[in-house]
């Protein structure tokens, strides 16, 4: 009897196990389907439409977005905006902090708060909208890739600044800061105003006579034909081509070097060339804003030098005697097109 009973109990367990497993499977499918339904159908929805993507300051990245939000929820929201690209979120500022009412829509202009947060050319991004009151995500835009043109000279008004980790200070976005015989912790550059809305100021505090030369340079790589520019300069009396300091522009392809020295002690421009180097002395007013024009492309080709793929365009301030020196540059802009 024992074998028979054992066989019967085994058969009973098999018969019970099949409907139990089927029941658990159906329950799992139902719960999973319910979870997908809940996660894909949030209780609130704000439609985010990107109307335009622009780079008004010519830094080579999108810094301004025009958006329309359509609040299709029964509750008001206070929108805050994050722009995601390369899986990184960046908070952007808005031209409005007003509450968006239920079942209503409004347009917004949002701006990157830093050059690092700007969307690079040809990089896809999304805009995520949060309700600042609750902290909840309420909407997101479709993915979009901006068609931002490459500027001839990036950030030429020096409006966008970002932290240069190597230099240990903020520098104009798109420009590289280099120090020669200057302490890496010494501050040598800042915006012309506290908000850094336009322009830059270069400073040198030369206090070690044993060093022959101190120089600070800010540069970027561009095409040779982009070096034909107008510069708005302010040269204090202490900054000159005498024994104090020199403010200038240098354009080089690594083999040839073309320099422009701005002097408040020279009445007429002078030019000299020797081998792979050429220098132009450009007179400017002392302690006054002056606009000067340089045509590096023409001078370069006049020397018979081959046109390179790229050149390094550098603004520099250097000193060789003890003193405190500074020079201001408001912008570096291409000449206006001929009418």
mmCIF file of C-alpha atoms in Angstrom:
data_model
loop_
_atom_site.group_PDB
_atom_site.id
_atom_site.type_symbol
_atom_site.label_atom_id
_atom_site.label_comp_id
_atom_site.label_asym_id
_atom_site.label_seq_id
_atom_site.Cartn_x
_atom_site.Cartn_y
_atom_site.Cartn_z
ATOM 1 C CA UNK A 1 0.000 0.000 0.000
ATOM 2 C CA UNK A 2 2.828 2.418 0.733
ATOM 3 C CA UNK A 3 4.113 2.547 -2.868
ATOM 4 C CA UNK A 4 0.568 3.114 -4.108
ATOM 5 C CA UNK A 5 -0.014 5.920 -1.594
ATOM 6 C CA UNK A 6 3.325 7.536 -2.545
ATOM 7 C CA UNK A 7 2.449 7.438 -6.232
ATOM 8 C CA UNK A 8 -0.949 8.951 -5.503
ATOM 9 C CA UNK A 9 0.501 11.791 -3.425
ATOM 10 C CA UNK A 10 3.073 12.571 -6.135
ATOM 11 C CA UNK A 11 0.345 12.679 -8.761
ATOM 12 C CA UNK A 12 -1.691 15.015 -6.555
ATOM 13 C CA UNK A 13 1.262 17.369 -6.071
ATOM 14 C CA UNK A 14 1.839 17.504 -9.855
ATOM 15 C CA UNK A 15 -1.849 18.245 -10.488
ATOM 16 C CA UNK A 16 -1.837 21.031 -7.871
ATOM 17 C CA UNK A 17 1.462 22.513 -9.066
ATOM 18 C CA UNK A 18 0.320 23.122 -12.663
ATOM 19 C CA UNK A 19 -2.662 25.387 -11.865
ATOM 20 C CA UNK A 20 -0.656 27.125 -9.136
ATOM 21 C CA UNK A 21 2.178 28.005 -11.509
ATOM 22 C CA UNK A 22 -0.307 29.106 -14.140
ATOM 23 C CA UNK A 23 -2.023 31.328 -11.597
ATOM 24 C CA UNK A 24 1.268 32.894 -10.495
ATOM 25 C CA UNK A 25 2.250 33.478 -14.130
ATOM 26 C CA UNK A 26 -1.034 35.209 -14.916
ATOM 27 C CA UNK A 27 -0.709 37.354 -11.796
ATOM 28 C CA UNK A 28 2.830 38.356 -12.746
ATOM 29 C CA UNK A 29 1.750 39.296 -16.273
ATOM 30 C CA UNK A 30 -1.155 41.348 -14.925
ATOM 31 C CA UNK A 31 0.972 43.212 -12.390
ATOM 32 C CA UNK A 32 3.675 43.894 -15.006
ATOM 33 C CA UNK A 33 1.157 45.150 -17.503
ATOM 34 C CA UNK A 34 -0.422 47.367 -14.846
ATOM 35 C CA UNK A 35 2.999 48.780 -13.934
ATOM 36 C CA UNK A 36 3.764 49.581 -17.569
ATOM 37 C CA UNK A 37 0.386 51.269 -17.898
ATOM 38 C CA UNK A 38 0.926 53.371 -14.783
ATOM 39 C CA UNK A 39 4.484 54.374 -15.730
ATOM 40 C CA UNK A 40 3.502 55.298 -19.280
ATOM 41 C CA UNK A 41 0.463 57.296 -18.226
ATOM 42 C CA UNK A 42 1.576 59.932 -15.712
ATOM 43 C CA UNK A 43 -1.218 61.805 -13.945
ATOM 44 C CA UNK A 44 0.014 65.114 -15.412
ATOM 45 C CA UNK A 45 1.353 66.130 -18.807
ATOM 46 C CA UNK A 46 3.009 69.283 -20.180
ATOM 47 C CA UNK A 47 3.772 69.306 -23.902
ATOM 48 C CA UNK A 48 7.171 70.888 -24.647
ATOM 49 C CA UNK A 49 7.707 72.325 -28.123
ATOM 50 C CA UNK A 50 11.063 73.760 -29.255
ATOM 51 C CA UNK A 51 10.402 76.659 -31.618
ATOM 52 C CA UNK A 52 13.968 77.800 -32.310
ATOM 53 C CA UNK A 53 17.588 77.120 -31.359
ATOM 54 C CA UNK A 54 20.087 79.980 -31.703
ATOM 55 C CA UNK A 55 23.625 81.108 -30.924
ATOM 56 C CA UNK A 56 23.222 84.926 -30.749
ATOM 57 C CA UNK A 57 26.742 85.555 -29.410
ATOM 58 C CA UNK A 58 28.592 83.343 -31.884
ATOM 59 C CA UNK A 59 30.261 80.914 -29.480
ATOM 60 C CA UNK A 60 29.675 77.873 -31.699
ATOM 61 C CA UNK A 61 27.031 76.330 -29.420
ATOM 62 C CA UNK A 62 23.318 76.812 -28.761
ATOM 63 C CA UNK A 63 22.765 79.253 -25.893
ATOM 64 C CA UNK A 64 19.175 80.414 -26.482
ATOM 65 C CA UNK A 65 16.009 78.328 -26.927
ATOM 66 C CA UNK A 66 12.501 79.520 -27.717
ATOM 67 C CA UNK A 67 9.941 77.107 -26.222
ATOM 68 C CA UNK A 68 6.193 76.747 -25.951
ATOM 69 C CA UNK A 69 4.706 74.865 -22.992
ATOM 70 C CA UNK A 70 1.158 73.506 -23.159
ATOM 71 C CA UNK A 71 -0.054 72.626 -19.667
ATOM 72 C CA UNK A 72 -2.673 69.914 -20.251
ATOM 73 C CA UNK A 73 -3.105 69.250 -16.549
ATOM 74 C CA UNK A 74 -5.764 70.480 -14.090
ATOM 75 C CA UNK A 75 -3.053 72.017 -11.889
ATOM 76 C CA UNK A 76 -0.824 75.086 -12.244
ATOM 77 C CA UNK A 77 2.948 74.592 -12.553
ATOM 78 C CA UNK A 78 6.003 76.768 -12.033
ATOM 79 C CA UNK A 79 8.338 75.551 -14.777
ATOM 80 C CA UNK A 80 12.074 75.128 -14.383
ATOM 81 C CA UNK A 81 14.169 73.985 -17.328
ATOM 82 C CA UNK A 82 16.986 71.482 -17.674
ATOM 83 C CA UNK A 83 18.736 70.805 -20.989
ATOM 84 C CA UNK A 84 20.190 67.296 -21.353
ATOM 85 C CA UNK A 85 22.934 66.473 -23.817
ATOM 86 C CA UNK A 86 25.430 63.591 -23.672
ATOM 87 C CA UNK A 87 23.439 62.346 -20.653
ATOM 88 C CA UNK A 88 24.341 65.453 -18.640
ATOM 89 C CA UNK A 89 21.711 67.823 -17.192
ATOM 90 C CA UNK A 90 22.259 71.593 -17.225
ATOM 91 C CA UNK A 91 19.970 74.110 -15.569
ATOM 92 C CA UNK A 92 19.004 76.945 -17.931
ATOM 93 C CA UNK A 93 17.497 80.268 -16.853
ATOM 94 C CA UNK A 94 14.124 81.499 -18.090
ATOM 95 C CA UNK A 95 12.806 84.930 -19.008
ATOM 96 C CA UNK A 96 9.704 84.227 -16.890
ATOM 97 C CA UNK A 97 9.136 82.815 -13.419
ATOM 98 C CA UNK A 98 5.341 83.114 -13.599
ATOM 99 C CA UNK A 99 3.064 80.188 -12.859
ATOM 100 C CA UNK A 100 1.558 78.475 -15.892
ATOM 101 C CA UNK A 101 -2.128 77.904 -15.252
ATOM 102 C CA UNK A 102 -4.015 74.659 -15.897
ATOM 103 C CA UNK A 103 -5.111 73.948 -19.464
ATOM 104 C CA UNK A 104 -3.079 76.903 -20.772
ATOM 105 C CA UNK A 105 0.052 77.532 -22.832
ATOM 106 C CA UNK A 106 2.870 80.111 -22.877
ATOM 107 C CA UNK A 107 6.164 80.789 -24.654
ATOM 108 C CA UNK A 108 9.538 81.021 -22.914
ATOM 109 C CA UNK A 109 13.057 82.080 -23.778
ATOM 110 C CA UNK A 110 15.596 80.004 -21.882
ATOM 111 C CA UNK A 111 19.327 80.730 -21.779
ATOM 112 C CA UNK A 112 22.362 78.656 -20.826
ATOM 113 C CA UNK A 113 23.812 79.831 -17.523
ATOM 114 C CA UNK A 114 27.382 78.953 -18.561
ATOM 115 C CA UNK A 115 29.286 78.183 -21.725
ATOM 116 C CA UNK A 116 29.731 74.583 -20.548
ATOM 117 C CA UNK A 117 25.948 74.132 -20.431
ATOM 118 C CA UNK A 118 25.491 75.382 -23.990
ATOM 119 C CA UNK A 119 24.605 72.655 -26.522
ATOM 120 C CA UNK A 120 27.544 71.969 -28.877
ATOM 121 C CA UNK A 121 27.074 71.979 -32.634
ATOM 122 C CA UNK A 122 25.539 68.789 -34.083
ATOM 123 C CA UNK A 123 24.810 67.349 -30.623
ATOM 124 C CA UNK A 124 21.309 66.045 -29.917
ATOM 125 C CA UNK A 125 19.548 67.304 -26.798
ATOM 126 C CA UNK A 126 16.239 67.327 -24.940
ATOM 127 C CA UNK A 127 14.572 69.873 -22.698
ATOM 128 C CA UNK A 128 13.131 68.524 -19.434
ATOM 129 C CA UNK A 129 10.582 70.633 -17.572
ATOM 130 C CA UNK A 130 10.107 70.298 -13.827
ATOM 131 C CA UNK A 131 7.545 71.891 -11.565
ATOM 132 C CA UNK A 132 9.679 74.033 -9.244
ATOM 133 C CA UNK A 133 6.945 73.863 -6.567
ATOM 134 C CA UNK A 134 6.776 70.071 -6.302
ATOM 135 C CA UNK A 135 10.085 69.061 -7.925
ATOM 136 C CA UNK A 136 8.229 66.658 -10.239
ATOM 137 C CA UNK A 137 9.097 66.078 -13.869
ATOM 138 C CA UNK A 138 6.069 67.273 -15.838
ATOM 139 C CA UNK A 139 7.218 67.181 -19.471
ATOM 140 C CA UNK A 140 10.028 66.707 -21.950
ATOM 141 C CA UNK A 141 10.700 67.698 -25.539
ATOM 142 C CA UNK A 142 11.507 65.383 -28.428
ATOM 143 C CA UNK A 143 15.211 64.979 -29.182
ATOM 144 C CA UNK A 144 16.624 67.671 -31.460
ATOM 145 C CA UNK A 145 20.036 68.310 -33.051
ATOM 146 C CA UNK A 146 20.892 72.018 -33.455
ATOM 147 C CA UNK A 147 22.187 73.284 -36.773
ATOM 148 C CA UNK A 148 24.521 75.932 -35.368
ATOM 149 C CA UNK A 149 27.008 77.478 -37.833
ATOM 150 C CA UNK A 150 30.696 77.418 -36.941
ATOM 151 C CA UNK A 151 31.779 80.984 -36.097
ATOM 152 C CA UNK A 152 34.867 82.421 -37.761
ATOM 153 C CA UNK A 153 36.050 83.649 -34.341
ATOM 154 C CA UNK A 154 34.212 82.240 -31.339
ATOM 155 C CA UNK A 155 32.883 84.428 -28.535
ATOM 156 C CA UNK A 156 34.345 87.603 -30.025
ATOM 157 C CA UNK A 157 32.459 89.846 -27.568
ATOM 158 C CA UNK A 158 33.863 87.850 -24.584
ATOM 159 C CA UNK A 159 30.334 87.505 -23.169
ATOM 160 C CA UNK A 160 30.555 83.821 -22.227
ATOM 161 C CA UNK A 161 32.961 82.709 -19.520
ATOM 162 C CA UNK A 162 33.697 79.318 -18.040
ATOM 163 C CA UNK A 163 36.131 77.767 -15.589
ATOM 164 C CA UNK A 164 39.481 76.757 -17.072
ATOM 165 C CA UNK A 165 40.635 74.036 -14.669
ATOM 166 C CA UNK A 166 44.227 74.157 -15.930
ATOM 167 C CA UNK A 167 44.457 77.926 -15.460
ATOM 168 C CA UNK A 168 42.475 77.865 -12.209
ATOM 169 C CA UNK A 169 40.258 80.785 -13.233
ATOM 170 C CA UNK A 170 37.327 81.716 -15.455
ATOM 171 C CA UNK A 171 38.231 82.541 -19.046
ATOM 172 C CA UNK A 172 36.181 83.511 -22.097
ATOM 173 C CA UNK A 173 34.513 80.418 -23.558
ATOM 174 C CA UNK A 174 36.329 79.132 -26.653
ATOM 175 C CA UNK A 175 39.594 80.860 -25.733
ATOM 176 C CA UNK A 176 42.709 79.353 -24.119
ATOM 177 C CA UNK A 177 44.633 81.200 -21.399
ATOM 178 C CA UNK A 178 48.420 80.752 -21.217
ATOM 179 C CA UNK A 179 50.830 82.266 -18.668
ATOM 180 C CA UNK A 180 54.584 82.629 -19.131
ATOM 181 C CA UNK A 181 56.712 83.278 -16.010
ATOM 182 C CA UNK A 182 53.510 84.087 -14.096
ATOM 183 C CA UNK A 183 52.386 82.203 -10.994
ATOM 184 C CA UNK A 184 49.606 79.826 -11.993
ATOM 185 C CA UNK A 185 47.540 80.947 -8.987
ATOM 186 C CA UNK A 186 47.811 84.643 -9.888
ATOM 187 C CA UNK A 187 44.641 86.173 -11.308
ATOM 188 C CA UNK A 188 45.421 87.797 -14.663
ATOM 189 C CA UNK A 189 42.070 88.046 -16.462
ATOM 190 C CA UNK A 190 38.531 89.149 -15.667
ATOM 191 C CA UNK A 191 35.425 90.545 -17.315
ATOM 192 C CA UNK A 192 35.077 94.284 -17.782
ATOM 193 C CA UNK A 193 32.064 94.294 -15.468
ATOM 194 C CA UNK A 194 30.857 92.094 -12.625
ATOM 195 C CA UNK A 195 28.304 90.350 -14.830
ATOM 196 C CA UNK A 196 30.908 89.636 -17.519
ATOM 197 C CA UNK A 197 28.436 90.747 -20.202
ATOM 198 C CA UNK A 198 31.097 91.897 -22.654
ATOM 199 C CA UNK A 199 34.847 92.497 -22.862
ATOM 200 C CA UNK A 200 37.860 91.398 -20.848
ATOM 201 C CA UNK A 201 40.635 92.962 -18.844
ATOM 202 C CA UNK A 202 44.204 91.602 -18.763
ATOM 203 C CA UNK A 203 46.447 92.391 -15.771
ATOM 204 C CA UNK A 204 50.126 91.853 -15.017
ATOM 205 C CA UNK A 205 51.796 92.604 -11.704
ATOM 206 C CA UNK A 206 55.487 92.387 -12.564
ATOM 207 C CA UNK A 207 57.379 92.254 -9.275
ATOM 208 C CA UNK A 208 60.382 89.966 -9.926
ATOM 209 C CA UNK A 209 63.168 91.796 -11.825
ATOM 210 C CA UNK A 210 65.173 88.570 -12.080
ATOM 211 C CA UNK A 211 62.674 87.322 -14.664
ATOM 212 C CA UNK A 212 63.263 88.756 -18.123
ATOM 213 C CA UNK A 213 59.665 88.661 -19.342
ATOM 214 C CA UNK A 214 56.173 88.001 -18.054
ATOM 215 C CA UNK A 215 53.433 87.317 -20.568
ATOM 216 C CA UNK A 216 49.758 86.366 -20.523
ATOM 217 C CA UNK A 217 48.064 85.172 -23.696
ATOM 218 C CA UNK A 218 44.518 84.310 -24.692
ATOM 219 C CA UNK A 219 44.161 82.457 -27.974
ATOM 220 C CA UNK A 220 42.123 80.254 -30.278
ATOM 221 C CA UNK A 221 42.746 78.411 -33.544
ATOM 222 C CA UNK A 222 40.969 79.884 -36.578
ATOM 223 C CA UNK A 223 41.270 80.231 -40.348
ATOM 224 C CA UNK A 224 43.713 82.813 -41.677
ATOM 225 C CA UNK A 225 40.971 84.781 -43.446
ATOM 226 C CA UNK A 226 39.152 85.131 -40.104
ATOM 227 C CA UNK A 227 42.041 87.208 -38.723
ATOM 228 C CA UNK A 228 40.926 90.331 -40.577
ATOM 229 C CA UNK A 229 39.222 92.042 -37.634
ATOM 230 C CA UNK A 230 38.433 95.268 -35.806
ATOM 231 C CA UNK A 231 39.476 95.506 -32.159
ATOM 232 C CA UNK A 232 38.085 97.841 -29.530
ATOM 233 C CA UNK A 233 40.940 98.534 -27.084
ATOM 234 C CA UNK A 234 41.550 100.585 -23.968
ATOM 235 C CA UNK A 235 45.242 101.130 -23.255
ATOM 236 C CA UNK A 236 46.062 102.845 -19.926
ATOM 237 C CA UNK A 237 49.032 105.218 -19.783
ATOM 238 C CA UNK A 238 51.114 102.609 -17.956
ATOM 239 C CA UNK A 239 50.737 100.160 -20.856
ATOM 240 C CA UNK A 240 53.089 101.158 -23.655
ATOM 241 C CA UNK A 241 55.830 99.860 -25.886
ATOM 242 C CA UNK A 242 58.479 101.631 -23.801
ATOM 243 C CA UNK A 243 60.019 100.088 -20.727
ATOM 244 C CA UNK A 244 56.628 99.239 -19.217
ATOM 245 C CA UNK A 245 54.504 96.694 -21.069
ATOM 246 C CA UNK A 246 53.276 95.691 -24.509
ATOM 247 C CA UNK A 247 49.762 94.891 -25.661
ATOM 248 C CA UNK A 248 49.568 93.079 -28.972
ATOM 249 C CA UNK A 249 48.201 90.476 -31.370
ATOM 250 C CA UNK A 250 50.155 87.496 -32.669
ATOM 251 C CA UNK A 251 49.152 85.210 -35.537
ATOM 252 C CA UNK A 252 51.238 82.096 -36.185
ATOM 253 C CA UNK A 253 51.082 78.752 -37.943
ATOM 254 C CA UNK A 254 53.974 77.405 -35.875
ATOM 255 C CA UNK A 255 56.593 78.374 -38.472
ATOM 256 C CA UNK A 256 55.693 81.958 -39.423
ATOM 257 C CA UNK A 257 54.781 84.694 -36.962
ATOM 258 C CA UNK A 258 53.004 87.967 -37.642
ATOM 259 C CA UNK A 259 52.707 90.436 -34.751
ATOM 260 C CA UNK A 260 50.827 93.683 -34.165
ATOM 261 C CA UNK A 261 52.099 95.863 -31.306
ATOM 262 C CA UNK A 262 49.744 98.591 -30.064
ATOM 263 C CA UNK A 263 51.635 101.688 -28.948
ATOM 264 C CA UNK A 264 50.453 104.922 -27.330
ATOM 265 C CA UNK A 265 53.892 106.470 -27.880
ATOM 266 C CA UNK A 266 54.040 106.095 -31.664
ATOM 267 C CA UNK A 267 52.364 108.553 -34.026
ATOM 268 C CA UNK A 268 52.705 106.590 -37.270
ATOM 269 C CA UNK A 269 52.433 102.877 -38.077
ATOM 270 C CA UNK A 270 55.660 101.076 -38.917
ATOM 271 C CA UNK A 271 56.338 97.672 -40.443
ATOM 272 C CA UNK A 272 59.383 95.401 -40.364
ATOM 273 C CA UNK A 273 59.963 91.853 -41.625
ATOM 274 C CA UNK A 274 62.770 89.355 -41.310
ATOM 275 C CA UNK A 275 62.608 85.766 -42.536
ATOM 276 C CA UNK A 276 59.653 84.056 -40.943
ATOM 277 C CA UNK A 277 58.686 87.006 -38.732
ATOM 278 C CA UNK A 278 56.942 90.301 -39.411
ATOM 279 C CA UNK A 279 55.889 93.053 -36.992
ATOM 280 C CA UNK A 280 53.585 96.047 -37.356
ATOM 281 C CA UNK A 281 53.528 98.887 -34.791
ATOM 282 C CA UNK A 282 49.996 100.315 -34.585
ATOM 283 C CA UNK A 283 49.480 103.700 -32.872
ATOM 284 C CA UNK A 284 46.570 103.960 -30.410
ATOM 285 C CA UNK A 285 45.392 106.612 -27.959
ATOM 286 C CA UNK A 286 46.407 106.386 -24.297
ATOM 287 C CA UNK A 287 43.693 105.988 -21.644
ATOM 288 C CA UNK A 288 40.911 106.028 -24.233
ATOM 289 C CA UNK A 289 38.887 103.499 -26.168
ATOM 290 C CA UNK A 290 40.307 103.041 -29.653
ATOM 291 C CA UNK A 291 39.113 100.929 -32.571
ATOM 292 C CA UNK A 292 41.884 99.525 -34.748
ATOM 293 C CA UNK A 293 41.667 97.376 -37.859
ATOM 294 C CA UNK A 294 44.131 94.671 -38.845
ATOM 295 C CA UNK A 295 44.243 92.669 -42.063
ATOM 296 C CA UNK A 296 46.501 89.766 -41.206
ATOM 297 C CA UNK A 297 45.414 87.765 -44.222
ATOM 298 C CA UNK A 298 46.686 90.402 -46.669
ATOM 299 C CA UNK A 299 49.963 91.039 -44.817
ATOM 300 C CA UNK A 300 50.601 87.289 -44.488
ATOM 301 C CA UNK A 301 50.205 86.646 -48.206
ATOM 302 C CA UNK A 302 52.265 89.745 -49.064
ATOM 303 C CA UNK A 303 55.252 88.026 -47.427
ATOM 304 C CA UNK A 304 54.883 85.130 -49.837
ATOM 305 C CA UNK A 305 54.029 82.721 -47.019
ATOM 306 C CA UNK A 306 51.884 79.699 -47.856
ATOM 307 C CA UNK A 307 48.302 79.839 -46.545
ATOM 308 C CA UNK A 308 48.012 77.318 -43.672
ATOM 309 C CA UNK A 309 44.941 75.277 -42.785
ATOM 310 C CA UNK A 310 44.739 77.052 -39.425
ATOM 311 C CA UNK A 311 46.551 79.702 -37.417
ATOM 312 C CA UNK A 312 46.640 80.524 -33.737
ATOM 313 C CA UNK A 313 45.198 83.978 -33.081
ATOM 314 C CA UNK A 314 46.561 85.387 -29.792
ATOM 315 C CA UNK A 315 45.941 88.537 -27.761
ATOM 316 C CA UNK A 316 48.801 89.121 -25.321
ATOM 317 C CA UNK A 317 50.033 91.478 -22.630
ATOM 318 C CA UNK A 318 53.683 91.290 -21.607
ATOM 319 C CA UNK A 319 55.960 93.204 -19.254
ATOM 320 C CA UNK A 320 59.715 93.334 -18.727
ATOM 321 C CA UNK A 321 60.044 95.874 -15.895
ATOM 322 C CA UNK A 322 58.538 96.148 -12.418
ATOM 323 C CA UNK A 323 55.051 97.598 -12.387
ATOM 324 C CA UNK A 324 51.306 96.968 -12.424
ATOM 325 C CA UNK A 325 49.918 96.860 -15.955
ATOM 326 C CA UNK A 326 46.500 96.334 -17.493
ATOM 327 C CA UNK A 327 44.744 96.522 -20.850
ATOM 328 C CA UNK A 328 41.117 96.094 -21.849
ATOM 329 C CA UNK A 329 39.620 94.540 -24.965
ATOM 330 C CA UNK A 330 35.897 95.047 -25.525
ATOM 331 C CA UNK A 331 35.514 92.905 -28.649
ATOM 332 C CA UNK A 332 37.222 91.486 -31.722
ATOM 333 C CA UNK A 333 34.815 91.625 -34.645
ATOM 334 C CA UNK A 334 34.976 91.025 -38.391
ATOM 335 C CA UNK A 335 34.651 94.135 -40.530
ATOM 336 C CA UNK A 336 31.178 95.120 -41.693
ATOM 337 C CA UNK A 337 30.345 93.791 -45.164
ATOM 338 C CA UNK A 338 30.774 96.289 -47.993
ATOM 339 C CA UNK A 339 27.528 97.839 -49.229
#
